[in-house]
Amino acid sequence: MQLAEILSSLFPAGHEIRESGGLVTGTGRLDPNNRIDVVGICGKTYPGVDEAVALAGHILKVAARPDRAPLLLLVDSGSQRMSRRDELLGLSETLAHLAKALWHADRAGHRTVGLLYGGSAAGAFIATALACGSLVALPSAWPEVMDLPSMARITKLPIDLLKEKAATTPVFAPGLDNLFATGAIVEIWDPREPLSGQLAALLARPASDDPRAQLGAQRGGRLKAAAIAAEVERLSLAHG
Amino acid sequence: MIRQSWYEQSARGRLANLLDPGSFSEFLGPERREMSPHLALFDLPRQFDDGIIIGTGSIEGHKVLCAAQEGRFMGGAIGEIHGAKLTGLLHAACRLQRDVVIAFDTGGVRLQEANAGELAISEMIRALLEARAEGVRVVGLLGGRAGCYGGGSLIAGCCSALVISEQGRLSVSGPEVIETNKGVEEFDSRDRALVWRTMGGKHRYLIGAADIFVDDDVAAFRLAAIEALRVPAVLDQSVLAGEQARLELRLRRFGDAADGIDVWAKLGVARPAELPELDIDAFHATANACREGADAAR
């Protein structure tokens, strides 16, 4: 689905959403009484320091408002921008700040929902989609930690071997189904049904503490994480 | 006393020097053999602690939860077990309201288990921020041989205070990754001086990306941790608004700088090209007169 189709399916009661320089900001209405704030990164944009700080600034303004309107983050990005300038200016700090801003908005009562409808990768994925309280995806989404050719270069493993393993091993292979299995994505929406109803249904369910490790165990994509984290917590508390 | 390099130490050696003697208790240590369930698929060796040591101890009597990544095992890369150990520790820190010290030494996500590692980093960040919302300090120590790259650098960016040595490198994409993707004209990864000027400890301290600059010395890291654990740390709307203003100012001041030297000149360093050669006392004297501090806006 294209961004325009997604917006009209999400907001049948209308929206005022602008796109500029790969960033999306504005508001939409699920129905006449329910306003949703919208931010996003679109067009496979690679966020660098400028984009991260601009997005975080917008999110913090929403977080500071006393109402409790939800915040929807639309994501179709590349990985973080790879450049000398971005690293010189502290890209790690700005991406961490963006993740903090999303966490803070959620905590301040503006429930954060990420909608991954295109790509996202590596540090950009962590600081955007994965930093939302709930992450959903459309079937068109293509999340990845790193593409297989780059992975082959860094791990010094042959690309054919990686392709062969990718077919049977969800834990490292790119793509929506593999990320879904680890618990990263709470649900995949049906593009043939109105997205407004699917968003309303998600918002009607109470938010919970981070459920992703449990989801990963239930779905079989990440069998050990939940148990290990729980065991460490138990040992720490027992030690006092 | 003979100086002992932090950079050269193992993860276990760093914790032994950081904590009060005899105070350390390890959780899920090597005897539990919680190894990566994924590396065997690639015929790669595993390690009994999956490259991270976690536990509890004290630093000058101050009880802390602590973690140290082992940069010599797969570059300190974060996989499912490694990540879950740190996430569990951060959950406990929130429940106990106990401060945390993390000795970073990581290239980021472990690619052989990339999806599990990526998600583990996101879970760690959320757990870390939840702990910080309770007033827990999370102090990051940056001076390991693998640096602090990729998702590891985002976790560091969420800490309440960062201690760094000249050898500490903090960045998302490492030099080789930038060169591979964008070409040697963008970044020559073999140019070590360029690496230090772009992501090294001195530069990070000068722009306020780190709070305390120390020698590559285990005793200096311990003293800095003691200092960082004395500073109150909160994370709320005003801190984040402060961080937003601080980062916007940084982009306005230095956004058109082509090199670290240009940033340092704009800061007011009189002879910026000589800065990499300064010893720690001369560097502190120069840097402290003009650096951008984070002033708790972190």
Short mmCIF file of C-alpha atoms in Angstrom, two decimals, chain A residues 6 42 108:
data_model
loop_
_atom_site.label_atom_id
_atom_site.label_comp_id
_atom_site.label_asym_id
_atom_site.label_seq_id
_atom_site.Cartn_x
_atom_site.Cartn_y
_atom_site.Cartn_z
CA ILE A 6 -2.86 4.02 3.99
CA CYS A 42 8.62 7.65 4.51
CA ALA A 108 2.93 10.49 29.30
#
